Amino acid sequence: MWLMLRGAKASWHHLSYSVLVLCFLAIQGSKSDVLWTANVNYSYVMENKTYWDEGEIGVYGHDSPVDRAYGLVVLPRRRQHHYSPSQCPPHLNFSVPESYNNAWIALIQRGDCPFSDKIKAAAEAGAKAVVIYNNEGNENGVFEMSHPGTKDTIAIMIGFIKGMEIVQLVRSNIQVTMVIEVGRKHGSWMNHYSIFFVSISFFVVTAATVGYFIFYSARRWRHTRAQNQKMKKLKDEAKKAISRLQLRTIKQGDKVLGPDGDSCAVCIDAYKANDVVRILTCNHFFHKNCIDPWLLEHRTCPMCKCDILKSLGIAADEEETDTTIAISSVSSELQHTTMQVEEENHSDIASSGYASVRGIEEVSEEPENLYENVELVNNDTSATATEVLPQVDNPTFEIGDESHIQSVKS
């Protein structure tokens, strides 16, 4: 029992540790799978009219703060004798208007170097945020950039078409102002509340399972212990009952050695002289070495199922009431049948002129003398002679004749 509880406790610790690790990994996984979109709103003035465009067209970078940004859109400066501006350091410079002292946002095309180098160069130049538009051929395709080491610089990615629209406006000497707003959260369906709920549910189910296992194991252990104690008690009672059963040694001339002799019902071997047999309360007898192990396990006669414990009054109160009533009714019927057979035998003997001496002796016998009907051996004990006087109304008797009947006692 102690080992069983110790194993359950160890299993509980392992399960708890596994659940904590699972929750930690789920939280980390949920954080890594979360993707935030960005609402990009840019506006410009042309021919004394203000134009603006907005939409959820950007995606925050994996290492970027998810925050709001506002400023003037600035492109990289072109190098001399180069048609396209440099998009990578150390030649990455920005053409910020000289009279402009407010926040600005760098707009850089993807390619030629890692995202981290572009974002770091723009941040060192004074950019409040960095917008990287995709390469040609990807249309409006965007993804979550990875740019470790960029600290607190806000970085988003937009599609190629929107990026080129803004680039064309800036190259036409039109000032474009951009506002980046936090969009919606996408990705894993699991959040902190769902993880907490799943964890608590798992703990409850695990605790209930372990508790039921401990309860079931303890109950089974108690049941097994009670069964073992009961079997031990029954074996002790069976040993006590076996010691009270009579033993006989078969001798030459016994009826069981004749041509119509019986055989042991346990080993199916014929009885031989000098065999030791044990006589049960039901008057059935068997080899001692055959019947003793059987009685230790079953405590009943192999032939008639007679319970030796009940017959000897050792375990009379252990059965239930209905079983006792059933046994009593069966016993009364057997008694009634036995009395009828004895009456018939008595009438037969009386009609022949002999007194039923045997029947009278059997009634007067004490309960422990149960074995006198079993004719196994030749008794050497002295027989008691009973003188029977002739009957007057029976012509088969003559005056002066005497007959002696030997009554064999066990």
mmCIF file of C-alpha atoms in Angstrom:
data_model
loop_
_atom_site.group_PDB
_atom_site.id
_atom_site.type_symbol
_atom_site.label_atom_id
_atom_site.label_comp_id
_atom_site.label_asym_id
_atom_site.label_seq_id
_atom_site.Cartn_x
_atom_site.Cartn_y
_atom_site.Cartn_z
ATOM 1 C CA MET A 1 0.000 0.000 0.000
ATOM 2 C CA TRP A 2 2.826 2.387 0.888
ATOM 3 C CA LEU A 3 4.591 1.640 -2.395
ATOM 4 C CA MET A 4 1.351 2.199 -4.282
ATOM 5 C CA LEU A 5 0.800 5.627 -2.668
ATOM 6 C CA ARG A 6 4.433 6.530 -3.261
ATOM 7 C CA GLY A 7 4.090 5.666 -6.950
ATOM 8 C CA ALA A 8 0.893 7.731 -7.211
ATOM 9 C CA LYS A 9 2.653 10.692 -5.579
ATOM 10 C CA ALA A 10 5.586 10.440 -8.003
ATOM 11 C CA SER A 11 3.186 10.243 -10.934
ATOM 12 C CA TRP A 12 1.393 13.349 -9.644
ATOM 13 C CA HIS A 13 4.684 15.296 -9.462
ATOM 14 C CA HIS A 14 5.609 14.247 -12.991
ATOM 15 C CA LEU A 15 2.197 15.246 -14.309
ATOM 16 C CA SER A 16 2.346 18.637 -12.564
ATOM 17 C CA TYR A 17 5.794 19.355 -13.988
ATOM 18 C CA SER A 18 4.646 18.302 -17.459
ATOM 19 C CA VAL A 19 1.597 20.574 -17.266
ATOM 20 C CA LEU A 20 3.732 23.573 -16.207
ATOM 21 C CA VAL A 21 6.167 22.976 -19.050
ATOM 22 C CA LEU A 22 3.272 22.574 -21.483
ATOM 23 C CA CYS A 23 1.682 25.838 -20.345
ATOM 24 C CA PHE A 24 5.013 27.703 -20.613
ATOM 25 C CA LEU A 25 5.631 26.380 -24.111
ATOM 26 C CA ALA A 26 2.066 27.190 -25.126
ATOM 27 C CA ILE A 27 2.436 30.769 -23.905
ATOM 28 C CA GLN A 28 5.778 31.176 -25.680
ATOM 29 C CA GLY A 29 4.362 29.582 -28.791
ATOM 30 C CA SER A 30 1.312 31.821 -28.706
ATOM 31 C CA LYS A 31 3.511 34.885 -28.408
ATOM 32 C CA SER A 32 5.673 33.807 -31.335
ATOM 33 C CA ASP A 33 2.650 32.983 -33.502
ATOM 34 C CA VAL A 34 0.915 36.326 -32.941
ATOM 35 C CA LEU A 35 0.943 38.699 -35.919
ATOM 36 C CA TRP A 36 -0.102 42.347 -35.707
ATOM 37 C CA THR A 37 -1.333 44.288 -38.730
ATOM 38 C CA ALA A 38 -0.801 48.012 -39.225
ATOM 39 C CA ASN A 39 -3.275 50.588 -40.512
ATOM 40 C CA VAL A 40 -1.356 52.933 -42.819
ATOM 41 C CA ASN A 41 -2.865 56.374 -43.496
ATOM 42 C CA TYR A 42 -0.919 58.688 -45.782
ATOM 43 C CA SER A 43 -1.977 62.093 -47.092
ATOM 44 C CA TYR A 44 -0.551 64.771 -49.428
ATOM 45 C CA VAL A 45 -1.481 68.192 -50.905
ATOM 46 C CA MET A 46 -1.605 68.698 -54.666
ATOM 47 C CA GLU A 47 -3.096 71.724 -56.511
ATOM 48 C CA ASN A 48 -4.447 73.080 -53.237
ATOM 49 C CA LYS A 49 -6.345 69.874 -52.588
ATOM 50 C CA THR A 50 -5.640 67.367 -49.858
ATOM 51 C CA TYR A 51 -5.662 63.696 -50.827
ATOM 52 C CA TRP A 52 -5.428 60.818 -48.455
ATOM 53 C CA ASP A 53 -5.491 57.051 -48.546
ATOM 54 C CA GLU A 54 -5.726 54.530 -45.723
ATOM 55 C CA GLY A 55 -6.026 50.810 -45.198
ATOM 56 C CA GLU A 56 -4.815 47.819 -43.240
ATOM 57 C CA ILE A 57 -1.920 47.269 -45.614
ATOM 58 C CA GLY A 58 1.065 46.764 -43.305
ATOM 59 C CA VAL A 59 2.436 44.153 -40.928
ATOM 60 C CA TYR A 60 4.588 44.903 -37.884
ATOM 61 C CA GLY A 61 7.973 43.234 -37.768
ATOM 62 C CA HIS A 62 8.644 40.397 -35.333
ATOM 63 C CA ASP A 63 11.073 42.502 -33.267
ATOM 64 C CA SER A 64 9.230 45.794 -33.673
ATOM 65 C CA PRO A 65 7.269 47.562 -30.929
ATOM 66 C CA VAL A 66 3.551 47.470 -31.693
ATOM 67 C CA ASP A 67 2.908 51.199 -31.414
ATOM 68 C CA ARG A 68 1.728 54.312 -33.271
ATOM 69 C CA ALA A 69 4.039 56.428 -35.433
ATOM 70 C CA TYR A 70 3.616 59.716 -37.308
ATOM 71 C CA GLY A 71 5.888 61.687 -39.606
ATOM 72 C CA LEU A 72 6.987 62.852 -43.027
ATOM 73 C CA VAL A 73 7.893 60.172 -45.567
ATOM 74 C CA VAL A 74 11.581 60.342 -46.557
ATOM 75 C CA LEU A 75 13.324 58.294 -49.288
ATOM 76 C CA PRO A 76 16.962 57.229 -49.453
ATOM 77 C CA ARG A 77 19.246 59.719 -51.234
ATOM 78 C CA ARG A 78 20.591 58.833 -54.644
ATOM 79 C CA ARG A 79 24.343 58.535 -55.096
ATOM 80 C CA GLN A 80 26.164 60.354 -57.856
ATOM 81 C CA HIS A 81 26.262 58.550 -61.189
ATOM 82 C CA HIS A 82 23.671 56.056 -59.932
ATOM 83 C CA TYR A 83 20.108 55.972 -61.228
ATOM 84 C CA SER A 84 18.608 54.203 -58.222
ATOM 85 C CA PRO A 85 19.299 55.172 -54.616
ATOM 86 C CA SER A 86 21.309 52.857 -52.369
ATOM 87 C CA GLN A 87 19.113 50.730 -50.156
ATOM 88 C CA CYS A 88 21.857 49.398 -47.864
ATOM 89 C CA PRO A 89 24.528 50.920 -45.628
ATOM 90 C CA PRO A 90 27.161 52.353 -45.665
ATOM 91 C CA HIS A 91 25.800 54.337 -48.611
ATOM 92 C CA LEU A 92 22.270 54.557 -47.238
ATOM 93 C CA ASN A 93 21.497 58.254 -46.666
ATOM 94 C CA PHE A 94 18.185 60.076 -46.520
ATOM 95 C CA SER A 95 17.133 63.310 -48.184
ATOM 96 C CA VAL A 96 15.437 65.056 -45.292
ATOM 97 C CA PRO A 97 14.355 68.638 -46.096
ATOM 98 C CA GLU A 98 16.727 71.125 -44.471
ATOM 99 C CA SER A 99 13.977 73.191 -42.909
ATOM 100 C CA TYR A 100 12.127 70.136 -41.532
ATOM 101 C CA ASN A 101 12.784 69.425 -37.839
ATOM 102 C CA ASN A 102 9.864 67.175 -36.954
ATOM 103 C CA ALA A 103 9.559 63.366 -36.934
ATOM 104 C CA TRP A 104 9.983 61.528 -40.213
ATOM 105 C CA ILE A 105 9.498 57.994 -41.466
ATOM 106 C CA ALA A 106 11.961 56.230 -43.759
ATOM 107 C CA LEU A 107 10.551 54.383 -46.799
ATOM 108 C CA ILE A 108 13.031 51.746 -48.053
ATOM 109 C CA GLN A 109 12.739 48.985 -50.644
ATOM 110 C CA ARG A 110 13.434 45.396 -49.650
ATOM 111 C CA GLY A 111 16.576 43.621 -50.865
ATOM 112 C CA ASP A 112 20.378 43.589 -51.089
ATOM 113 C CA CYS A 113 20.923 43.373 -47.297
ATOM 114 C CA PRO A 114 19.189 42.210 -44.131
ATOM 115 C CA PHE A 115 16.249 44.086 -42.656
ATOM 116 C CA SER A 116 18.199 44.807 -39.485
ATOM 117 C CA ASP A 117 20.888 46.784 -41.394
ATOM 118 C CA LYS A 118 18.309 48.952 -43.136
ATOM 119 C CA ILE A 119 16.362 49.683 -39.937
ATOM 120 C CA LYS A 120 19.498 50.422 -37.889
ATOM 121 C CA ALA A 121 20.827 52.834 -40.533
ATOM 122 C CA ALA A 122 17.504 54.686 -40.674
ATOM 123 C CA ALA A 123 17.270 54.881 -36.901
ATOM 124 C CA GLU A 124 20.821 56.255 -36.680
ATOM 125 C CA ALA A 125 19.875 58.904 -39.238
ATOM 126 C CA GLY A 126 16.993 59.996 -36.996
ATOM 127 C CA ALA A 127 13.968 58.156 -38.415
ATOM 128 C CA LYS A 128 11.011 57.710 -36.072
ATOM 129 C CA ALA A 129 9.851 54.593 -37.919
ATOM 130 C CA VAL A 130 10.829 52.524 -40.938
ATOM 131 C CA VAL A 131 8.497 51.330 -43.688
ATOM 132 C CA ILE A 132 9.910 48.651 -45.996
ATOM 133 C CA TYR A 133 7.984 47.877 -49.177
ATOM 134 C CA ASN A 134 8.270 44.535 -50.945
ATOM 135 C CA ASN A 135 10.096 43.804 -54.189
ATOM 136 C CA GLU A 136 8.536 43.914 -57.628
ATOM 137 C CA GLY A 137 6.537 40.834 -58.538
ATOM 138 C CA ASN A 138 5.106 40.341 -55.063
ATOM 139 C CA GLU A 139 2.268 42.823 -55.671
ATOM 140 C CA ASN A 140 0.632 43.433 -52.291
ATOM 141 C CA GLY A 141 2.272 40.469 -50.534
ATOM 142 C CA VAL A 142 3.629 41.160 -47.052
ATOM 143 C CA PHE A 143 5.027 39.042 -44.213
ATOM 144 C CA GLU A 144 6.374 39.429 -40.700
ATOM 145 C CA MET A 145 9.991 40.594 -40.865
ATOM 146 C CA SER A 146 12.685 39.393 -38.503
ATOM 147 C CA HIS A 147 15.081 42.172 -37.511
ATOM 148 C CA PRO A 148 16.803 41.476 -34.191
ATOM 149 C CA GLY A 149 18.843 44.220 -32.539
ATOM 150 C CA THR A 150 16.791 47.164 -33.758
ATOM 151 C CA LYS A 151 15.816 48.169 -30.202
ATOM 152 C CA ASP A 152 12.724 50.424 -30.063
ATOM 153 C CA THR A 153 12.456 51.350 -33.725
ATOM 154 C CA ILE A 154 9.006 50.761 -35.195
ATOM 155 C CA ALA A 155 9.208 48.788 -38.443
ATOM 156 C CA ILE A 156 6.451 47.600 -40.755
ATOM 157 C CA MET A 157 6.233 46.063 -44.237
ATOM 158 C CA ILE A 158 3.820 47.098 -46.979
ATOM 159 C CA GLY A 159 3.199 45.747 -50.489
ATOM 160 C CA PHE A 160 5.093 46.715 -53.626
ATOM 161 C CA ILE A 161 2.188 48.578 -55.299
ATOM 162 C CA LYS A 162 1.460 50.872 -52.337
ATOM 163 C CA GLY A 163 5.149 51.446 -51.802
ATOM 164 C CA MET A 164 5.727 52.543 -55.398
ATOM 165 C CA GLU A 165 2.696 54.906 -55.277
ATOM 166 C CA ILE A 166 4.192 56.725 -52.296
ATOM 167 C CA VAL A 167 7.685 56.716 -53.890
ATOM 168 C CA GLN A 168 6.311 58.321 -57.076
ATOM 169 C CA LEU A 169 4.612 61.064 -55.066
ATOM 170 C CA VAL A 170 7.775 61.845 -53.077
ATOM 171 C CA ARG A 171 9.931 61.877 -56.217
ATOM 172 C CA SER A 172 7.480 64.382 -57.707
ATOM 173 C CA ASN A 173 8.456 66.750 -54.855
ATOM 174 C CA ILE A 174 5.147 66.205 -53.076
ATOM 175 C CA GLN A 175 5.355 65.984 -49.319
ATOM 176 C CA VAL A 176 3.612 62.861 -48.040
ATOM 177 C CA THR A 177 2.658 62.558 -44.401
ATOM 178 C CA MET A 178 2.108 59.085 -42.960
ATOM 179 C CA VAL A 179 0.366 57.844 -39.832
ATOM 180 C CA ILE A 180 0.867 54.242 -38.665
ATOM 181 C CA GLU A 181 -1.830 52.866 -36.371
ATOM 182 C CA VAL A 182 -1.989 49.514 -34.617
ATOM 183 C CA GLY A 183 -4.294 47.153 -36.453
ATOM 184 C CA ARG A 184 -5.666 43.776 -35.432
ATOM 185 C CA LYS A 185 -4.084 40.779 -33.794
ATOM 186 C CA HIS A 186 -3.847 37.615 -35.863
ATOM 187 C CA GLY A 187 -2.347 34.177 -35.427
ATOM 188 C CA SER A 188 -2.808 31.588 -32.668
ATOM 189 C CA TRP A 189 -6.323 31.121 -31.302
ATOM 190 C CA MET A 190 -4.901 30.605 -27.853
ATOM 191 C CA ASN A 191 -4.610 33.553 -25.524
ATOM 192 C CA HIS A 192 -3.705 33.878 -21.874
ATOM 193 C CA TYR A 193 -7.260 33.200 -20.709
ATOM 194 C CA SER A 194 -7.708 30.113 -22.834
ATOM 195 C CA ILE A 195 -4.322 28.771 -21.712
ATOM 196 C CA PHE A 196 -5.267 29.396 -18.091
ATOM 197 C CA PHE A 197 -8.621 27.666 -18.552
ATOM 198 C CA VAL A 198 -7.059 24.664 -20.305
ATOM 199 C CA SER A 199 -4.399 24.403 -17.590
ATOM 200 C CA ILE A 200 -6.942 24.482 -14.757
ATOM 201 C CA SER A 201 -9.123 21.931 -16.535
ATOM 202 C CA PHE A 202 -6.143 19.650 -17.048
ATOM 203 C CA PHE A 203 -5.177 19.974 -13.384
ATOM 204 C CA VAL A 204 -8.720 19.127 -12.284
ATOM 205 C CA VAL A 205 -8.965 16.096 -14.570
ATOM 206 C CA THR A 206 -5.515 14.886 -13.526
ATOM 207 C CA ALA A 207 -6.293 15.326 -9.828
ATOM 208 C CA ALA A 208 -9.600 13.470 -10.231
ATOM 209 C CA THR A 209 -7.866 10.638 -12.105
ATOM 210 C CA VAL A 210 -5.106 10.277 -9.518
ATOM 211 C CA GLY A 211 -7.645 10.470 -6.676
ATOM 212 C CA TYR A 212 -9.804 7.783 -8.245
ATOM 213 C CA PHE A 213 -6.719 5.613 -8.822
ATOM 214 C CA ILE A 214 -5.704 5.933 -5.164
ATOM 215 C CA PHE A 215 -9.271 5.252 -3.960
ATOM 216 C CA TYR A 216 -9.689 2.249 -6.260
ATOM 217 C CA SER A 217 -6.293 0.826 -5.320
ATOM 218 C CA ALA A 218 -6.955 1.249 -1.573
ATOM 219 C CA ARG A 219 -10.385 -0.345 -1.891
ATOM 220 C CA ARG A 220 -9.007 -3.241 -3.897
ATOM 221 C CA TRP A 221 -6.177 -3.697 -1.388
ATOM 222 C CA ARG A 222 -8.661 -3.796 1.509
ATOM 223 C CA HIS A 223 -10.880 -6.248 -0.357
ATOM 224 C CA THR A 224 -7.921 -8.506 -1.132
ATOM 225 C CA ARG A 225 -6.749 -8.337 2.463
ATOM 226 C CA ALA A 226 -10.224 -9.225 3.750
ATOM 227 C CA GLN A 227 -10.425 -12.138 1.311
ATOM 228 C CA ASN A 228 -7.021 -13.425 2.419
ATOM 229 C CA GLN A 229 -8.003 -13.179 6.074
ATOM 230 C CA LYS A 230 -11.262 -14.977 5.364
ATOM 231 C CA MET A 231 -9.501 -17.743 3.432
ATOM 232 C CA LYS A 232 -6.957 -18.122 6.219
ATOM 233 C CA LYS A 233 -9.734 -18.374 8.783
ATOM 234 C CA LEU A 234 -11.590 -20.924 6.671
ATOM 235 C CA LYS A 235 -8.439 -23.010 6.298
ATOM 236 C CA ASP A 236 -7.886 -22.952 10.036
ATOM 237 C CA GLU A 237 -11.484 -24.049 10.581
ATOM 238 C CA ALA A 238 -11.087 -26.718 7.910
ATOM 239 C CA LYS A 239 -7.995 -28.061 9.682
ATOM 240 C CA LYS A 240 -9.945 -28.136 12.928
ATOM 241 C CA ALA A 241 -12.838 -29.954 11.257
ATOM 242 C CA ILE A 242 -10.521 -32.444 9.533
ATOM 243 C CA SER A 243 -8.921 -33.317 12.867
ATOM 244 C CA ARG A 244 -12.383 -34.254 14.199
ATOM 245 C CA LEU A 245 -13.165 -36.604 11.328
ATOM 246 C CA GLN A 246 -12.644 -40.318 11.891
ATOM 247 C CA LEU A 247 -9.765 -42.280 10.354
ATOM 248 C CA ARG A 248 -9.938 -46.001 9.578
ATOM 249 C CA THR A 249 -7.462 -48.532 8.216
ATOM 250 C CA ILE A 250 -8.838 -50.980 5.675
ATOM 251 C CA LYS A 251 -8.186 -54.636 6.562
ATOM 252 C CA GLN A 252 -8.568 -57.921 4.802
ATOM 253 C CA GLY A 253 -12.162 -59.057 4.753
ATOM 254 C CA ASP A 254 -13.716 -55.582 4.544
ATOM 255 C CA LYS A 255 -16.549 -55.162 2.088
ATOM 256 C CA VAL A 256 -14.682 -52.491 0.109
ATOM 257 C CA LEU A 257 -12.078 -55.124 -0.870
ATOM 258 C CA GLY A 258 -14.635 -57.520 -2.324
ATOM 259 C CA PRO A 259 -15.462 -57.986 -6.000
ATOM 260 C CA ASP A 260 -18.075 -55.227 -5.717
ATOM 261 C CA GLY A 261 -15.784 -52.938 -3.744
ATOM 262 C CA ASP A 262 -15.715 -49.180 -4.214
ATOM 263 C CA SER A 263 -12.871 -46.954 -5.323
ATOM 264 C CA CYS A 264 -11.733 -43.563 -4.091
ATOM 265 C CA ALA A 265 -13.746 -40.848 -5.878
ATOM 266 C CA VAL A 266 -10.777 -38.455 -5.780
ATOM 267 C CA CYS A 267 -7.950 -40.570 -7.225
ATOM 268 C CA ILE A 268 -10.218 -43.228 -8.868
ATOM 269 C CA ASP A 269 -8.006 -46.001 -7.448
ATOM 270 C CA ALA A 270 -9.498 -49.117 -5.847
ATOM 271 C CA TYR A 271 -9.086 -49.488 -2.108
ATOM 272 C CA LYS A 272 -6.404 -51.904 -0.907
ATOM 273 C CA ALA A 273 -5.604 -53.445 2.416
ATOM 274 C CA ASN A 274 -3.857 -51.169 4.917
ATOM 275 C CA ASP A 275 -5.104 -48.016 3.115
ATOM 276 C CA VAL A 276 -5.949 -45.231 5.534
ATOM 277 C CA VAL A 277 -9.286 -43.616 4.777
ATOM 278 C CA ARG A 278 -11.076 -40.637 6.274
ATOM 279 C CA ILE A 279 -14.820 -40.871 6.927
ATOM 280 C CA LEU A 280 -16.793 -37.636 6.433
ATOM 281 C CA THR A 281 -19.924 -36.606 8.295
ATOM 282 C CA CYS A 282 -22.019 -37.768 5.349
ATOM 283 C CA ASN A 283 -20.527 -41.318 5.735
ATOM 284 C CA HIS A 284 -18.610 -41.063 2.470
ATOM 285 C CA PHE A 285 -14.982 -42.075 2.831
ATOM 286 C CA PHE A 286 -11.860 -41.447 0.742
ATOM 287 C CA HIS A 287 -8.123 -41.920 0.932
ATOM 288 C CA LYS A 288 -6.711 -39.672 3.626
ATOM 289 C CA ASN A 289 -3.974 -38.295 1.350
ATOM 290 C CA CYS A 290 -6.557 -37.565 -1.335
ATOM 291 C CA ILE A 291 -9.358 -35.970 0.669
ATOM 292 C CA ASP A 292 -7.357 -33.817 3.123
ATOM 293 C CA PRO A 293 -6.016 -31.345 0.503
ATOM 294 C CA TRP A 294 -9.472 -31.239 -1.073
ATOM 295 C CA LEU A 295 -11.138 -30.408 2.228
ATOM 296 C CA LEU A 296 -8.607 -27.656 2.957
ATOM 297 C CA GLU A 297 -9.614 -25.879 -0.267
ATOM 298 C CA HIS A 298 -13.310 -26.756 -0.657
ATOM 299 C CA ARG A 299 -14.481 -27.968 2.788
ATOM 300 C CA THR A 300 -17.196 -30.086 1.149
ATOM 301 C CA CYS A 301 -17.654 -33.720 0.206
ATOM 302 C CA PRO A 302 -16.624 -34.321 -3.427
ATOM 303 C CA MET A 303 -19.666 -36.541 -3.951
ATOM 304 C CA CYS A 304 -22.618 -34.970 -2.135
ATOM 305 C CA LYS A 305 -21.232 -31.461 -1.445
ATOM 306 C CA CYS A 306 -21.910 -31.798 2.266
ATOM 307 C CA ASP A 307 -20.206 -28.959 4.166
ATOM 308 C CA ILE A 308 -18.085 -30.402 6.956
ATOM 309 C CA LEU A 309 -17.908 -27.056 8.791
ATOM 310 C CA LYS A 310 -21.681 -26.810 9.049
ATOM 311 C CA SER A 311 -22.111 -30.475 9.841
ATOM 312 C CA LEU A 312 -19.680 -30.208 12.766
ATOM 313 C CA GLY A 313 -21.113 -26.834 13.889
ATOM 314 C CA ILE A 314 -17.875 -24.902 13.333
ATOM 315 C CA ALA A 315 -19.115 -22.243 10.874
ATOM 316 C CA ALA A 316 -22.853 -22.281 11.404
ATOM 317 C CA ASP A 317 -23.261 -18.478 11.752
ATOM 318 C CA GLU A 318 -21.213 -17.312 8.782
ATOM 319 C CA GLU A 319 -23.811 -17.783 6.069
ATOM 320 C CA GLU A 320 -26.674 -15.430 5.306
ATOM 321 C CA THR A 321 -30.193 -15.971 6.580
ATOM 322 C CA ASP A 322 -31.710 -17.081 3.293
ATOM 323 C CA THR A 323 -28.959 -19.662 2.813
ATOM 324 C CA THR A 324 -29.556 -20.981 6.340
ATOM 325 C CA ILE A 325 -33.276 -21.301 5.702
ATOM 326 C CA ALA A 326 -32.630 -23.132 2.435
ATOM 327 C CA ILE A 327 -30.206 -25.536 4.105
ATOM 328 C CA SER A 328 -32.649 -26.124 6.968
ATOM 329 C CA SER A 329 -35.456 -26.983 4.567
ATOM 330 C CA VAL A 330 -33.219 -29.356 2.635
ATOM 331 C CA SER A 331 -32.020 -30.939 5.889
ATOM 332 C CA SER A 332 -35.607 -31.423 7.117
ATOM 333 C CA GLU A 333 -36.555 -33.089 3.842
ATOM 334 C CA LEU A 334 -33.548 -35.386 4.087
ATOM 335 C CA GLN A 335 -34.430 -36.171 7.702
ATOM 336 C CA HIS A 336 -38.016 -36.944 6.738
ATOM 337 C CA THR A 337 -36.830 -39.237 3.938
ATOM 338 C CA THR A 338 -34.376 -40.967 6.266
ATOM 339 C CA MET A 339 -37.113 -41.562 8.850
ATOM 340 C CA GLN A 340 -39.360 -43.044 6.184
ATOM 341 C CA VAL A 341 -36.594 -45.431 5.066
ATOM 342 C CA GLU A 342 -35.925 -46.423 8.674
ATOM 343 C CA GLU A 343 -39.629 -47.066 9.267
ATOM 344 C CA GLU A 344 -39.770 -49.300 6.204
ATOM 345 C CA ASN A 345 -36.702 -51.228 7.377
ATOM 346 C CA HIS A 346 -38.223 -51.504 10.847
ATOM 347 C CA SER A 347 -41.472 -52.908 9.497
ATOM 348 C CA ASP A 348 -39.586 -55.433 7.369
ATOM 349 C CA ILE A 349 -37.548 -56.651 10.325
ATOM 350 C CA ALA A 350 -40.567 -56.742 12.620
ATOM 351 C CA SER A 351 -42.545 -58.832 10.133
ATOM 352 C CA SER A 352 -39.816 -61.474 10.216
ATOM 353 C CA GLY A 353 -40.047 -61.663 13.980
ATOM 354 C CA TYR A 354 -36.938 -59.695 14.938
ATOM 355 C CA ALA A 355 -36.909 -56.562 17.015
ATOM 356 C CA SER A 356 -35.346 -53.536 15.408
ATOM 357 C CA VAL A 357 -32.446 -53.497 17.780
ATOM 358 C CA ARG A 358 -30.251 -51.627 15.348
ATOM 359 C CA GLY A 359 -32.818 -48.878 14.851
ATOM 360 C CA ILE A 360 -33.239 -48.438 18.603
ATOM 361 C CA GLU A 361 -29.502 -48.229 19.116
ATOM 362 C CA GLU A 362 -29.116 -45.655 16.356
ATOM 363 C CA VAL A 363 -31.726 -43.375 17.924
ATOM 364 C CA SER A 364 -30.098 -43.652 21.328
ATOM 365 C CA GLU A 365 -26.596 -42.960 19.970
ATOM 366 C CA GLU A 366 -24.946 -39.639 20.744
ATOM 367 C CA PRO A 367 -24.445 -37.142 17.831
ATOM 368 C CA GLU A 368 -20.741 -37.734 17.596
ATOM 369 C CA ASN A 369 -21.202 -41.461 16.732
ATOM 370 C CA LEU A 370 -21.963 -40.864 13.074
ATOM 371 C CA TYR A 371 -19.986 -43.652 11.509
ATOM 372 C CA GLU A 372 -21.574 -46.973 12.712
ATOM 373 C CA ASN A 373 -23.306 -47.596 9.357
ATOM 374 C CA VAL A 374 -19.963 -47.635 7.538
ATOM 375 C CA GLU A 375 -18.808 -51.246 7.376
ATOM 376 C CA LEU A 376 -15.135 -50.869 6.528
ATOM 377 C CA VAL A 377 -13.126 -53.013 8.935
ATOM 378 C CA ASN A 378 -13.499 -56.003 11.229
ATOM 379 C CA ASN A 379 -13.843 -54.653 14.753
ATOM 380 C CA ASP A 380 -12.067 -56.647 17.413
ATOM 381 C CA THR A 381 -14.022 -55.037 20.222
ATOM 382 C CA SER A 382 -16.318 -57.239 22.244
ATOM 383 C CA ALA A 383 -19.861 -57.447 20.913
ATOM 384 C CA THR A 384 -22.846 -57.139 23.171
ATOM 385 C CA ALA A 385 -25.201 -60.131 22.979
ATOM 386 C CA THR A 386 -28.870 -59.317 23.087
ATOM 387 C CA GLU A 387 -31.261 -62.208 23.941
ATOM 388 C CA VAL A 388 -34.502 -62.101 22.012
ATOM 389 C CA LEU A 389 -37.367 -64.259 23.308
ATOM 390 C CA PRO A 390 -39.564 -66.033 20.742
ATOM 391 C CA GLN A 391 -42.855 -64.508 19.796
ATOM 392 C CA VAL A 392 -45.972 -66.447 20.691
ATOM 393 C CA ASP A 393 -47.751 -65.603 17.489
ATOM 394 C CA ASN A 394 -44.811 -66.505 15.302
ATOM 395 C CA PRO A 395 -44.671 -70.252 14.551
ATOM 396 C CA THR A 396 -41.153 -70.039 13.242
ATOM 397 C CA PHE A 397 -39.864 -69.787 16.774
ATOM 398 C CA GLU A 398 -39.634 -72.736 19.150
ATOM 399 C CA ILE A 399 -39.577 -72.597 22.874
ATOM 400 C CA GLY A 400 -36.129 -72.745 24.273
ATOM 401 C CA ASP A 401 -34.424 -71.508 21.124
ATOM 402 C CA GLU A 402 -32.184 -68.505 21.470
ATOM 403 C CA SER A 403 -30.743 -66.260 18.853
ATOM 404 C CA HIS A 404 -28.035 -63.721 19.363
ATOM 405 C CA ILE A 405 -27.569 -60.593 17.310
ATOM 406 C CA GLN A 406 -24.225 -58.910 17.297
ATOM 407 C CA SER A 407 -24.499 -55.149 17.159
ATOM 408 C CA VAL A 408 -21.307 -53.571 15.929
ATOM 409 C CA LYS A 409 -20.388 -50.329 17.516
ATOM 410 C CA SER A 410 -18.058 -47.865 15.973
#
